[in-house]
Amino acid sequence: VQLVESGGGLMQPGGSLRLSCTAPWFDISSYAMGWYRQAPGQGREWVSSCDSTGETTDYTDSVKGRFTISRDNAKNTAYLLMNSLKPEDTAIYYCYADLSLDRVRSRPNAATGYWGQGTQVTVSS
């Protein structure tokens, strides 16, 4: 595990959470960053990604307009701000880093990139 996620928890529908992803052992400034999630009984799903500068971002359709990915390379941290949370957002959220934005977006590979251990997000009333 090379990345450490935090910020998950239990939230009511309509609420907000901000996830953080830090890299205690390497410099993320050259890496594209992404967030994936895995709901119970489901495969891991790409959620969002950004390039090394944070200027190029992309989102899966189900979170567009609600989630925002960002990064602060000076703090060696990436973020996922999640607004207007829905029960279907419930999942374990994982951070992923790779030198290739393409791999972050669609072809994560543990041989070339780094994963975190995940943080649980539960949206329920």
GROMACS .gro file of N, CA, C and O in nm:
model
  500
    1VAL      N    1   0.084  -0.118   0.000
    1VAL     CA    2   0.000   0.000   0.000
    1VAL      C    3   0.087   0.123   0.000
    1VAL      O    4   0.167   0.144   0.091
    2GLN      N    5   0.074   0.204  -0.103
    2GLN     CA    6   0.158   0.322  -0.115
    2GLN      C    7   0.080   0.452  -0.094
    2GLN      O    8   0.141   0.557  -0.081
    3LEU      N    9  -0.052   0.442  -0.098
    3LEU     CA   10  -0.138   0.557  -0.081
    3LEU      C   11  -0.228   0.536   0.040
    3LEU      O   12  -0.264   0.423   0.071
    4VAL      N   13  -0.264   0.645   0.105
    4VAL     CA   14  -0.347   0.637   0.225
    4VAL      C   15  -0.468   0.727   0.206
    4VAL      O   16  -0.453   0.849   0.193
    5GLU      N   17  -0.588   0.665   0.206
    5GLU     CA   18  -0.712   0.742   0.195
    5GLU      C   19  -0.769   0.771   0.334
    5GLU      O   20  -0.747   0.695   0.428
    6SER      N   21  -0.844   0.879   0.341
    6SER     CA   22  -0.916   0.914   0.463
    6SER      C   23  -1.036   0.998   0.425
    6SER      O   24  -1.047   1.045   0.312
    7GLY      N   25  -1.125   1.018   0.523
    7GLY     CA   26  -1.239   1.106   0.501
    7GLY      C   27  -1.371   1.037   0.479
    7GLY      O   28  -1.475   1.102   0.468
    8GLY      N   29  -1.370   0.905   0.471
    8GLY     CA   30  -1.496   0.834   0.454
    8GLY      C   31  -1.578   0.834   0.582
    8GLY      O   32  -1.534   0.881   0.686
    9GLY      N   33  -1.699   0.782   0.571
    9GLY     CA   34  -1.786   0.776   0.688
    9GLY      C   35  -1.930   0.757   0.648
    9GLY      O   36  -1.961   0.725   0.533
   10LEU      N   37  -2.018   0.778   0.745
   10LEU     CA   38  -2.162   0.766   0.724
   10LEU      C   39  -2.220   0.905   0.702
   10LEU      O   40  -2.194   0.997   0.781
   11MET      N   41  -2.298   0.919   0.597
   11MET     CA   42  -2.358   1.049   0.566
   11MET      C   43  -2.500   1.028   0.518
   11MET      O   44  -2.530   0.928   0.451
   12GLN      N   45  -2.587   1.123   0.550
   12GLN     CA   46  -2.725   1.117   0.503
   12GLN      C   47  -2.731   1.155   0.355
   12GLN      O   48  -2.645   1.228   0.306
   13PRO      N   49  -2.832   1.107   0.284
   13PRO     CA   50  -2.850   1.149   0.145
   13PRO      C   51  -2.857   1.302   0.135
   13PRO      O   52  -2.920   1.367   0.219
   14GLY      N   53  -2.790   1.355   0.033
   14GLY     CA   54  -2.783   1.499   0.015
   14GLY      C   55  -2.665   1.565   0.082
   14GLY      O   56  -2.637   1.683   0.057
   15GLY      N   57  -2.597   1.492   0.166
   15GLY     CA   58  -2.483   1.547   0.236
   15GLY      C   59  -2.356   1.545   0.154
   15GLY      O   60  -2.355   1.507   0.036
   16SER      N   61  -2.246   1.587   0.217
   16SER     CA   62  -2.117   1.597   0.150
   16SER      C   63  -2.007   1.532   0.232
   16SER      O   64  -2.012   1.530   0.356
   17LEU      N   65  -1.909   1.481   0.162
   17LEU     CA   66  -1.787   1.429   0.223
   17LEU      C   67  -1.670   1.468   0.135
   17LEU      O   68  -1.685   1.480   0.013
   18ARG      N   69  -1.554   1.486   0.196
   18ARG     CA   70  -1.434   1.507   0.117
   18ARG      C   71  -1.333   1.398   0.151
   18ARG      O   72  -1.290   1.385   0.267
   19LEU      N   73  -1.296   1.320   0.052
   19LEU     CA   74  -1.195   1.217   0.069
   19LEU      C   75  -1.057   1.275   0.039
   19LEU      O   76  -1.043   1.360  -0.049
   20SER      N   77  -0.958   1.227   0.112
   20SER     CA   78  -0.820   1.267   0.089
   20SER      C   79  -0.736   1.145   0.058
   20SER      O   80  -0.763   1.035   0.108
   21CYS      N   81  -0.632   1.166  -0.022
   21CYS     CA   82  -0.540   1.058  -0.058
   21CYS      C   83  -0.399   1.113  -0.049
   21CYS      O   84  -0.362   1.204  -0.126
   22THR      N   85  -0.322   1.062   0.044
   22THR     CA   86  -0.185   1.108   0.060
   22THR      C   87  -0.088   0.996   0.026
   22THR      O   88  -0.121   0.878   0.030
   23ALA      N   89   0.035   1.037  -0.006
   23ALA     CA   90   0.140   0.941  -0.041
   23ALA      C   91   0.260   0.965   0.050
   23ALA      O   92   0.343   1.052   0.022
   24PRO      N   93   0.266   0.894   0.161
   24PRO     CA   94   0.373   0.919   0.258
   24PRO      C   95   0.513   0.886   0.206
   24PRO      O   96   0.611   0.939   0.260
   25TRP      N   97   0.522   0.799   0.102
   25TRP     CA   98   0.654   0.749   0.067
   25TRP      C   99   0.701   0.786  -0.072
   25TRP      O  100   0.809   0.744  -0.114
   26PHE      N  101   0.623   0.863  -0.149
   26PHE     CA  102   0.673   0.909  -0.277
   26PHE      C  103   0.604   1.041  -0.315
   26PHE      O  104   0.503   1.078  -0.257
   27ASP      N  105   0.661   1.109  -0.412
   27ASP     CA  106   0.613   1.239  -0.458
   27ASP      C  107   0.511   1.218  -0.570
   27ASP      O  108   0.545   1.163  -0.674
   28ILE      N  109   0.387   1.264  -0.548
   28ILE     CA  110   0.282   1.241  -0.647
   28ILE      C  111   0.281   1.344  -0.759
   28ILE      O  112   0.202   1.333  -0.852
   29SER      N  113   0.366   1.444  -0.754
   29SER     CA  114   0.353   1.557  -0.846
   29SER      C  115   0.366   1.518  -0.993
   29SER      O  116   0.317   1.590  -1.080
   30SER      N  117   0.430   1.405  -1.023
   30SER     CA  118   0.443   1.360  -1.161
   30SER      C  119   0.336   1.259  -1.201
   30SER      O  120   0.332   1.216  -1.317
   31TYR      N  121   0.250   1.225  -1.107
   31TYR     CA  122   0.153   1.117  -1.129
   31TYR      C  123   0.014   1.171  -1.156
   31TYR      O  124  -0.031   1.267  -1.093
   32ALA      N  125  -0.053   1.104  -1.251
   32ALA     CA  126  -0.197   1.122  -1.263
   32ALA      C  127  -0.262   1.051  -1.145
   32ALA      O  128  -0.208   0.951  -1.094
   33MET      N  129  -0.375   1.103  -1.100
   33MET     CA  130  -0.443   1.048  -0.983
   33MET      C  131  -0.587   1.014  -1.019
   33MET      O  132  -0.649   1.083  -1.101
   34GLY      N  133  -0.639   0.913  -0.954
   34GLY     CA  134  -0.777   0.877  -0.981
   34GLY      C  135  -0.844   0.817  -0.858
   34GLY      O  136  -0.778   0.781  -0.760
   35TRP      N  137  -0.976   0.813  -0.864
   35TRP     CA  138  -1.056   0.750  -0.761
   35TRP      C  139  -1.143   0.641  -0.824
   35TRP      O  140  -1.204   0.662  -0.930
   36TYR      N  141  -1.146   0.528  -0.757
   36TYR     CA  142  -1.232   0.416  -0.794
   36TYR      C  143  -1.320   0.382  -0.675
   36TYR      O  144  -1.290   0.423  -0.562
   37ARG      N  145  -1.426   0.310  -0.699
   37ARG     CA  146  -1.510   0.264  -0.590
   37ARG      C  147  -1.561   0.124  -0.617
   37ARG      O  148  -1.572   0.082  -0.733
   38GLN      N  149  -1.591   0.054  -0.509
   38GLN     CA  150  -1.641  -0.082  -0.520
   38GLN      C  151  -1.756  -0.100  -0.422
   38GLN      O  152  -1.736  -0.094  -0.300
   39ALA      N  153  -1.875  -0.118  -0.476
   39ALA     CA  154  -1.993  -0.144  -0.394
   39ALA      C  155  -2.001  -0.293  -0.362
   39ALA      O  156  -1.942  -0.376  -0.433
   40PRO      N  157  -2.075  -0.328  -0.257
   40PRO     CA  158  -2.087  -0.469  -0.220
   40PRO      C  159  -2.138  -0.554  -0.337
   40PRO      O  160  -2.236  -0.520  -0.401
   41GLY      N  161  -2.066  -0.662  -0.366
   41GLY     CA  162  -2.107  -0.752  -0.473
   41GLY      C  163  -2.080  -0.701  -0.613
   41GLY      O  164  -2.121  -0.765  -0.711
   42GLN      N  165  -2.011  -0.586  -0.623
   42GLN     CA  166  -1.985  -0.527  -0.755
   42GLN      C  167  -1.835  -0.523  -0.783
   42GLN      O  168  -1.753  -0.537  -0.691
   43GLY      N  169  -1.799  -0.500  -0.909
   43GLY     CA  170  -1.660  -0.483  -0.944
   43GLY      C  171  -1.614  -0.342  -0.914
   43GLY      O  172  -1.695  -0.254  -0.878
   44ARG      N  173  -1.486  -0.319  -0.923
   44ARG     CA  174  -1.432  -0.187  -0.897
   44ARG      C  175  -1.463  -0.096  -1.015
   44ARG      O  176  -1.436  -0.131  -1.130
   45GLU      N  177  -1.515   0.023  -0.986
   45GLU     CA  178  -1.562   0.117  -1.088
   45GLU      C  179  -1.480   0.246  -1.084
   45GLU      O  180  -1.459   0.304  -0.977
   46TRP      N  181  -1.437   0.290  -1.202
   46TRP     CA  182  -1.370   0.420  -1.210
   46TRP      C  183  -1.468   0.532  -1.179
   46TRP      O  184  -1.581   0.530  -1.229
   47VAL      N  185  -1.427   0.630  -1.100
   47VAL     CA  186  -1.511   0.742  -1.062
   47VAL      C  187  -1.463   0.873  -1.122
   47VAL      O  188  -1.539   0.948  -1.182
   48SER      N  189  -1.332   0.900  -1.107
   48SER     CA  190  -1.280   1.028  -1.152
   48SER      C  191  -1.129   1.019  -1.164
   48SER      O  192  -1.065   0.936  -1.099
   49SER      N  193  -1.071   1.107  -1.245
   49SER     CA  194  -0.926   1.113  -1.258
   49SER      C  195  -0.883   1.253  -1.295
   49SER      O  196  -0.962   1.334  -1.345
   50CYS      N  197  -0.756   1.283  -1.270
   50CYS     CA  198  -0.698   1.410  -1.311
   50CYS      C  199  -0.552   1.388  -1.349
   50CYS      O  200  -0.488   1.293  -1.305
   51ASP      N  201  -0.501   1.480  -1.430
   51ASP     CA  202  -0.361   1.470  -1.470
   51ASP      C  203  -0.271   1.521  -1.358
   51ASP      O  204  -0.320   1.557  -1.250
   52SER      N  205  -0.142   1.526  -1.381
   52SER     CA  206  -0.047   1.559  -1.275
   52SER      C  207  -0.063   1.702  -1.223
   52SER      O  208  -0.024   1.732  -1.111
   53THR      N  209  -0.120   1.790  -1.307
   53THR     CA  210  -0.138   1.929  -1.265
   53THR      C  211  -0.276   1.954  -1.205
   53THR      O  212  -0.298   2.056  -1.141
   54GLY      N  213  -0.368   1.863  -1.231
   54GLY     CA  214  -0.505   1.882  -1.185
   54GLY      C  215  -0.591   1.962  -1.282
   54GLY      O  216  -0.710   1.984  -1.256
   55GLU      N  217  -0.533   2.004  -1.393
   55GLU     CA  218  -0.606   2.087  -1.488
   55GLU      C  219  -0.700   2.006  -1.576
   55GLU      O  220  -0.803   2.056  -1.620
   56THR      N  221  -0.663   1.882  -1.604
   56THR     CA  222  -0.747   1.794  -1.685
   56THR      C  223  -0.817   1.696  -1.593
   56THR      O  224  -0.750   1.620  -1.522
   57THR      N  225  -0.949   1.702  -1.591
   57THR     CA  226  -1.026   1.614  -1.503
   57THR      C  227  -1.134   1.542  -1.583
   57THR      O  228  -1.176   1.587  -1.690
   58ASP      N  229  -1.181   1.432  -1.529
   58ASP     CA  230  -1.283   1.352  -1.595
   58ASP      C  231  -1.364   1.279  -1.489
   58ASP      O  232  -1.311   1.249  -1.381
   59TYR      N  233  -1.491   1.252  -1.521
   59TYR     CA  234  -1.581   1.189  -1.425
   59TYR      C  235  -1.671   1.087  -1.493
   59TYR      O  236  -1.711   1.106  -1.609
   60THR      N  237  -1.705   0.984  -1.420
   60THR     CA  238  -1.808   0.895  -1.471
   60THR      C  239  -1.941   0.968  -1.468
   60THR      O  240  -1.962   1.059  -1.387
   61ASP      N  241  -2.031   0.932  -1.557
   61ASP     CA  242  -2.154   1.008  -1.575
   61ASP      C  243  -2.236   1.020  -1.447
   61ASP      O  244  -2.299   1.124  -1.421
   62SER      N  245  -2.237   0.917  -1.367
   62SER     CA  246  -2.324   0.917  -1.249
   62SER      C  247  -2.283   1.016  -1.141
   62SER      O  248  -2.362   1.044  -1.050
   63VAL      N  249  -2.161   1.070  -1.150
   63VAL     CA  250  -2.116   1.165  -1.047
   63VAL      C  251  -2.091   1.304  -1.103
   63VAL      O  252  -2.059   1.396  -1.027
   64LYS      N  253  -2.104   1.322  -1.234
   64LYS     CA  254  -2.080   1.453  -1.294
   64LYS      C  255  -2.173   1.557  -1.233
   64LYS      O  256  -2.291   1.534  -1.216
   65GLY      N  257  -2.115   1.672  -1.199
   65GLY     CA  258  -2.192   1.779  -1.137
   65GLY      C  259  -2.205   1.765  -0.987
   65GLY      O  260  -2.251   1.859  -0.921
   66ARG      N  261  -2.167   1.651  -0.931
   66ARG     CA  262  -2.175   1.631  -0.786
   66ARG      C  263  -2.038   1.612  -0.722
   66ARG      O  264  -2.017   1.657  -0.609
   67PHE      N  265  -1.946   1.546  -0.791
   67PHE     CA  266  -1.813   1.519  -0.736
   67PHE      C  267  -1.711   1.609  -0.804
   67PHE      O  268  -1.723   1.642  -0.923
   68THR      N  269  -1.607   1.644  -0.729
   68THR     CA  270  -1.497   1.724  -0.783
   68THR      C  271  -1.365   1.665  -0.737
   68THR      O  272  -1.341   1.650  -0.616
   69ILE      N  273  -1.280   1.634  -0.834
   69ILE     CA  274  -1.145   1.586  -0.801
   69ILE      C  275  -1.050   1.704  -0.803
   69ILE      O  276  -1.064   1.796  -0.885
   70SER      N  277  -0.955   1.704  -0.713
   70SER     CA  278  -0.854   1.810  -0.709
   70SER      C  279  -0.728   1.755  -0.645
   70SER      O  280  -0.726   1.643  -0.595
   71ARG      N  281  -0.624   1.835  -0.647
   71ARG     CA  282  -0.499   1.792  -0.587
   71ARG      C  283  -0.422   1.914  -0.541
   71ARG      O  284  -0.435   2.024  -0.596
   72ASP      N  285  -0.337   1.891  -0.439
   72ASP     CA  286  -0.245   1.993  -0.391
   72ASP      C  287  -0.109   1.926  -0.386
   72ASP      O  288  -0.077   1.856  -0.289
   73ASN      N  289  -0.030   1.948  -0.489
   73ASN     CA  290   0.099   1.878  -0.497
   73ASN      C  291   0.195   1.925  -0.387
   73ASN      O  292   0.283   1.849  -0.345
   74ALA      N  293   0.177   2.045  -0.339
   74ALA     CA  294   0.261   2.093  -0.230
   74ALA      C  295   0.236   2.013  -0.101
   74ALA      O  296   0.325   1.996  -0.019
   75LYS      N  297   0.112   1.964  -0.088
   75LYS     CA  298   0.077   1.881   0.028
   75LYS      C  299   0.083   1.732  -0.006
   75LYS      O  300   0.049   1.649   0.078
   76ASN      N  301   0.119   1.702  -0.132
   76ASN     CA  302   0.129   1.562  -0.174
   76ASN      C  303  -0.002   1.486  -0.153
   76ASN      O  304  -0.002   1.370  -0.111
   77THR      N  305  -0.112   1.553  -0.185
   77THR     CA  306  -0.245   1.499  -0.153
   77THR      C  307  -0.342   1.525  -0.268
   77THR      O  308  -0.338   1.632  -0.331
   78ALA      N  309  -0.426   1.426  -0.294
   78ALA     CA  310  -0.537   1.441  -0.387
   78ALA      C  311  -0.667   1.432  -0.308
   78ALA      O  312  -0.671   1.374  -0.199
   79TYR      N  313  -0.772   1.492  -0.366
   79TYR     CA  314  -0.900   1.498  -0.296
   79TYR      C  315  -1.015   1.457  -0.388
   79TYR      O  316  -1.006   1.468  -0.510
   80LEU      N  317  -1.122   1.414  -0.326
   80LEU     CA  318  -1.248   1.393  -0.397
   80LEU      C  319  -1.358   1.454  -0.311
   80LEU      O  320  -1.391   1.400  -0.205
   81LEU      N  321  -1.411   1.566  -0.356
   81LEU     CA  322  -1.522   1.630  -0.287
   81LEU      C  323  -1.651   1.573  -0.344
   81LEU      O  324  -1.675   1.579  -0.464
   82MET      N  325  -1.733   1.519  -0.255
   82MET     CA  326  -1.856   1.452  -0.297
   82MET      C  327  -1.975   1.526  -0.237
   82MET      O  328  -1.993   1.527  -0.115
   83ASN      N  329  -2.051   1.591  -0.323
   83ASN     CA  330  -2.172   1.663  -0.281
   83ASN      C  331  -2.297   1.588  -0.325
   83ASN      O  332  -2.291   1.500  -0.411
   84SER      N  333  -2.408   1.626  -0.267
   84SER     CA  334  -2.537   1.567  -0.304
   84SER      C  335  -2.531   1.415  -0.307
   84SER      O  336  -2.574   1.349  -0.402
   85LEU      N  337  -2.478   1.360  -0.201
   85LEU     CA  338  -2.457   1.215  -0.195
   85LEU      C  339  -2.588   1.139  -0.204
   85LEU      O  340  -2.692   1.183  -0.152
   86LYS      N  341  -2.582   1.024  -0.270
   86LYS     CA  342  -2.697   0.936  -0.288
   86LYS      C  343  -2.666   0.799  -0.228
   86LYS      O  344  -2.549   0.760  -0.221
   87PRO      N  345  -2.768   0.724  -0.191
   87PRO     CA  346  -2.742   0.589  -0.139
   87PRO      C  347  -2.659   0.503  -0.235
   87PRO      O  348  -2.577   0.422  -0.190
   88GLU      N  349  -2.676   0.523  -0.363
   88GLU     CA  350  -2.600   0.444  -0.460
   88GLU      C  351  -2.451   0.482  -0.468
   88GLU      O  352  -2.375   0.416  -0.537
   89ASP      N  353  -2.412   0.585  -0.396
   89ASP     CA  354  -2.270   0.619  -0.385
   89ASP      C  355  -2.201   0.536  -0.277
   89ASP      O  356  -2.078   0.544  -0.263
   90THR      N  357  -2.277   0.459  -0.203
   90THR     CA  358  -2.220   0.375  -0.099
   90THR      C  359  -2.123   0.274  -0.159
   90THR      O  360  -2.158   0.198  -0.249
   91ALA      N  361  -1.999   0.276  -0.109
   91ALA     CA  362  -1.894   0.189  -0.163
   91ALA      C  363  -1.766   0.211  -0.083
   91ALA      O  364  -1.757   0.305  -0.003
   92ILE      N  365  -1.670   0.126  -0.107
   92ILE     CA  366  -1.534   0.153  -0.062
   92ILE      C  367  -1.467   0.232  -0.173
   92ILE      O  368  -1.469   0.191  -0.290
   93TYR      N  369  -1.408   0.344  -0.138
   93TYR     CA  370  -1.343   0.431  -0.234
   93TYR      C  371  -1.192   0.414  -0.226
   93TYR      O  372  -1.134   0.420  -0.117
   94TYR      N  373  -1.132   0.393  -0.343
   94TYR     CA  374  -0.988   0.371  -0.352
   94TYR      C  375  -0.921   0.479  -0.435
   94TYR      O  376  -0.975   0.523  -0.538
   95CYS      N  377  -0.804   0.517  -0.393
   95CYS     CA  378  -0.722   0.611  -0.467
   95CYS      C  379  -0.619   0.532  -0.548
   95CYS      O  380  -0.570   0.427  -0.502
   96TYR      N  381  -0.587   0.584  -0.667
   96TYR     CA  382  -0.490   0.517  -0.753
   96TYR      C  383  -0.399   0.621  -0.818
   96TYR      O  384  -0.448   0.728  -0.861
   97ALA      N  385  -0.272   0.594  -0.825
   97ALA     CA  386  -0.174   0.684  -0.887
   97ALA      C  387  -0.095   0.609  -0.993
   97ALA      O  388  -0.055   0.494  -0.973
   98ASP      N  389  -0.073   0.675  -1.106
   98ASP     CA  390   0.003   0.614  -1.214
   98ASP      C  391   0.065   0.726  -1.298
   98ASP      O  392   0.007   0.834  -1.310
   99LEU      N  393   0.178   0.699  -1.360
   99LEU     CA  394   0.240   0.798  -1.446
   99LEU      C  395   0.159   0.821  -1.574
   99LEU      O  396   0.175   0.925  -1.639
  100SER      N  397   0.073   0.726  -1.610
  100SER     CA  398  -0.009   0.737  -1.730
  100SER      C  399  -0.152   0.774  -1.694
  100SER      O  400  -0.220   0.700  -1.622
  101LEU      N  401  -0.201   0.889  -1.747
  101LEU     CA  402  -0.340   0.927  -1.723
  101LEU      C  403  -0.435   0.824  -1.785
  101LEU      O  404  -0.542   0.795  -1.730
  102ASP      N  405  -0.395   0.767  -1.898
  102ASP     CA  406  -0.478   0.666  -1.963
  102ASP      C  407  -0.497   0.545  -1.872
  102ASP      O  408  -0.609   0.492  -1.859
  103ARG      N  409  -0.390   0.502  -1.807
  103ARG     CA  410  -0.403   0.388  -1.718
  103ARG      C  411  -0.488   0.424  -1.596
  103ARG      O  412  -0.566   0.344  -1.548
  104VAL      N  413  -0.474   0.544  -1.544
  104VAL     CA  414  -0.558   0.586  -1.432
  104VAL      C  415  -0.704   0.585  -1.474
  104VAL      O  416  -0.791   0.540  -1.400
  105ARG      N  417  -0.733   0.631  -1.594
  105ARG     CA  418  -0.871   0.645  -1.641
  105ARG      C  419  -0.934   0.511  -1.672
  105ARG      O  420  -1.053   0.490  -1.645
  106SER      N  421  -0.857   0.417  -1.729
  106SER     CA  422  -0.925   0.298  -1.780
  106SER      C  423  -0.849   0.168  -1.765
  106SER      O  424  -0.908   0.062  -1.786
  107ARG      N  425  -0.720   0.173  -1.730
  107ARG     CA  426  -0.643   0.049  -1.726
  107ARG      C  427  -0.554   0.046  -1.604
  107ARG      O  428  -0.432   0.035  -1.614
  108PRO      N  429  -0.613   0.054  -1.482
  108PRO     CA  430  -0.527   0.051  -1.364
  108PRO      C  431  -0.450  -0.079  -1.357
  108PRO      O  432  -0.502  -0.185  -1.392
  109ASN      N  433  -0.327  -0.069  -1.315
  109ASN     CA  434  -0.239  -0.186  -1.316
  109ASN      C  435  -0.148  -0.177  -1.195
  109ASN      O  436  -0.067  -0.085  -1.183
  110ALA      N  437  -0.160  -0.273  -1.105
  110ALA     CA  438  -0.080  -0.271  -0.984
  110ALA      C  439   0.069  -0.284  -1.013
  110ALA      O  440   0.151  -0.251  -0.927
  111ALA      N  441   0.104  -0.329  -1.134
  111ALA     CA  442   0.246  -0.342  -1.169
  111ALA      C  443   0.307  -0.208  -1.204
  111ALA      O  444   0.430  -0.192  -1.200
  112THR      N  445   0.224  -0.111  -1.241
  112THR     CA  446   0.277   0.020  -1.281
  112THR      C  447   0.230   0.134  -1.192
  112THR      O  448   0.289   0.241  -1.195
  113GLY      N  449   0.124   0.112  -1.116
  113GLY     CA  450   0.068   0.219  -1.034
  113GLY      C  451   0.056   0.177  -0.889
  113GLY      O  452   0.098   0.068  -0.850
  114TYR      N  453  -0.006   0.267  -0.812
  114TYR     CA  454  -0.016   0.247  -0.668
  114TYR      C  455  -0.161   0.263  -0.622
  114TYR      O  456  -0.229   0.356  -0.664
  115TRP      N  457  -0.201   0.174  -0.534
  115TRP     CA  458  -0.335   0.179  -0.476
  115TRP      C  459  -0.327   0.213  -0.329
  115TRP      O  460  -0.228   0.185  -0.262
  116GLY      N  461  -0.437   0.267  -0.279
  116GLY     CA  462  -0.454   0.280  -0.136
  116GLY      C  463  -0.535   0.163  -0.083
  116GLY      O  464  -0.578   0.075  -0.158
  117GLN      N  465  -0.559   0.164   0.048
  117GLN     CA  466  -0.630   0.053   0.112
  117GLN      C  467  -0.780   0.072   0.108
  117GLN      O  468  -0.854  -0.022   0.139
  118GLY      N  469  -0.826   0.190   0.071
  118GLY     CA  470  -0.968   0.217   0.061
  118GLY      C  471  -1.026   0.281   0.185
  118GLY      O  472  -0.975   0.263   0.296
  119THR      N  473  -1.133   0.357   0.165
  119THR     CA  474  -1.207   0.418   0.275
  119THR      C  475  -1.356   0.399   0.248
  119THR      O  476  -1.403   0.419   0.135
  120GLN      N  477  -1.430   0.358   0.351
  120GLN     CA  478  -1.571   0.326   0.335
  120GLN      C  479  -1.656   0.453   0.335
  120GLN      O  480  -1.643   0.538   0.423
  121VAL      N  481  -1.743   0.463   0.237
  121VAL     CA  482  -1.843   0.570   0.232
  121VAL      C  483  -1.980   0.504   0.234
  121VAL      O  484  -2.009   0.421   0.148
  122THR      N  485  -2.062   0.541   0.331
  122THR     CA  486  -2.196   0.488   0.343
  122THR      C  487  -2.295   0.604   0.343
  122THR      O  488  -2.283   0.696   0.424
  123VAL      N  489  -2.390   0.600   0.251
  123VAL     CA  490  -2.491   0.705   0.240
  123VAL      C  491  -2.625   0.642   0.275
  123VAL      O  492  -2.677   0.559   0.200
  124SER      N  493  -2.679   0.684   0.388
  124SER     CA  494  -2.802   0.622   0.436
  124SER      C  495  -2.871   0.716   0.534
  124SER      O  496  -2.804   0.790   0.607
  125SER      N  497  -3.003   0.713   0.534
  125SER     CA  498  -3.078   0.791   0.632
  125SER      C  499  -3.108   0.707   0.755
  125SER      O  500  -3.168   0.758   0.851
   0.00000   0.00000   0.00000
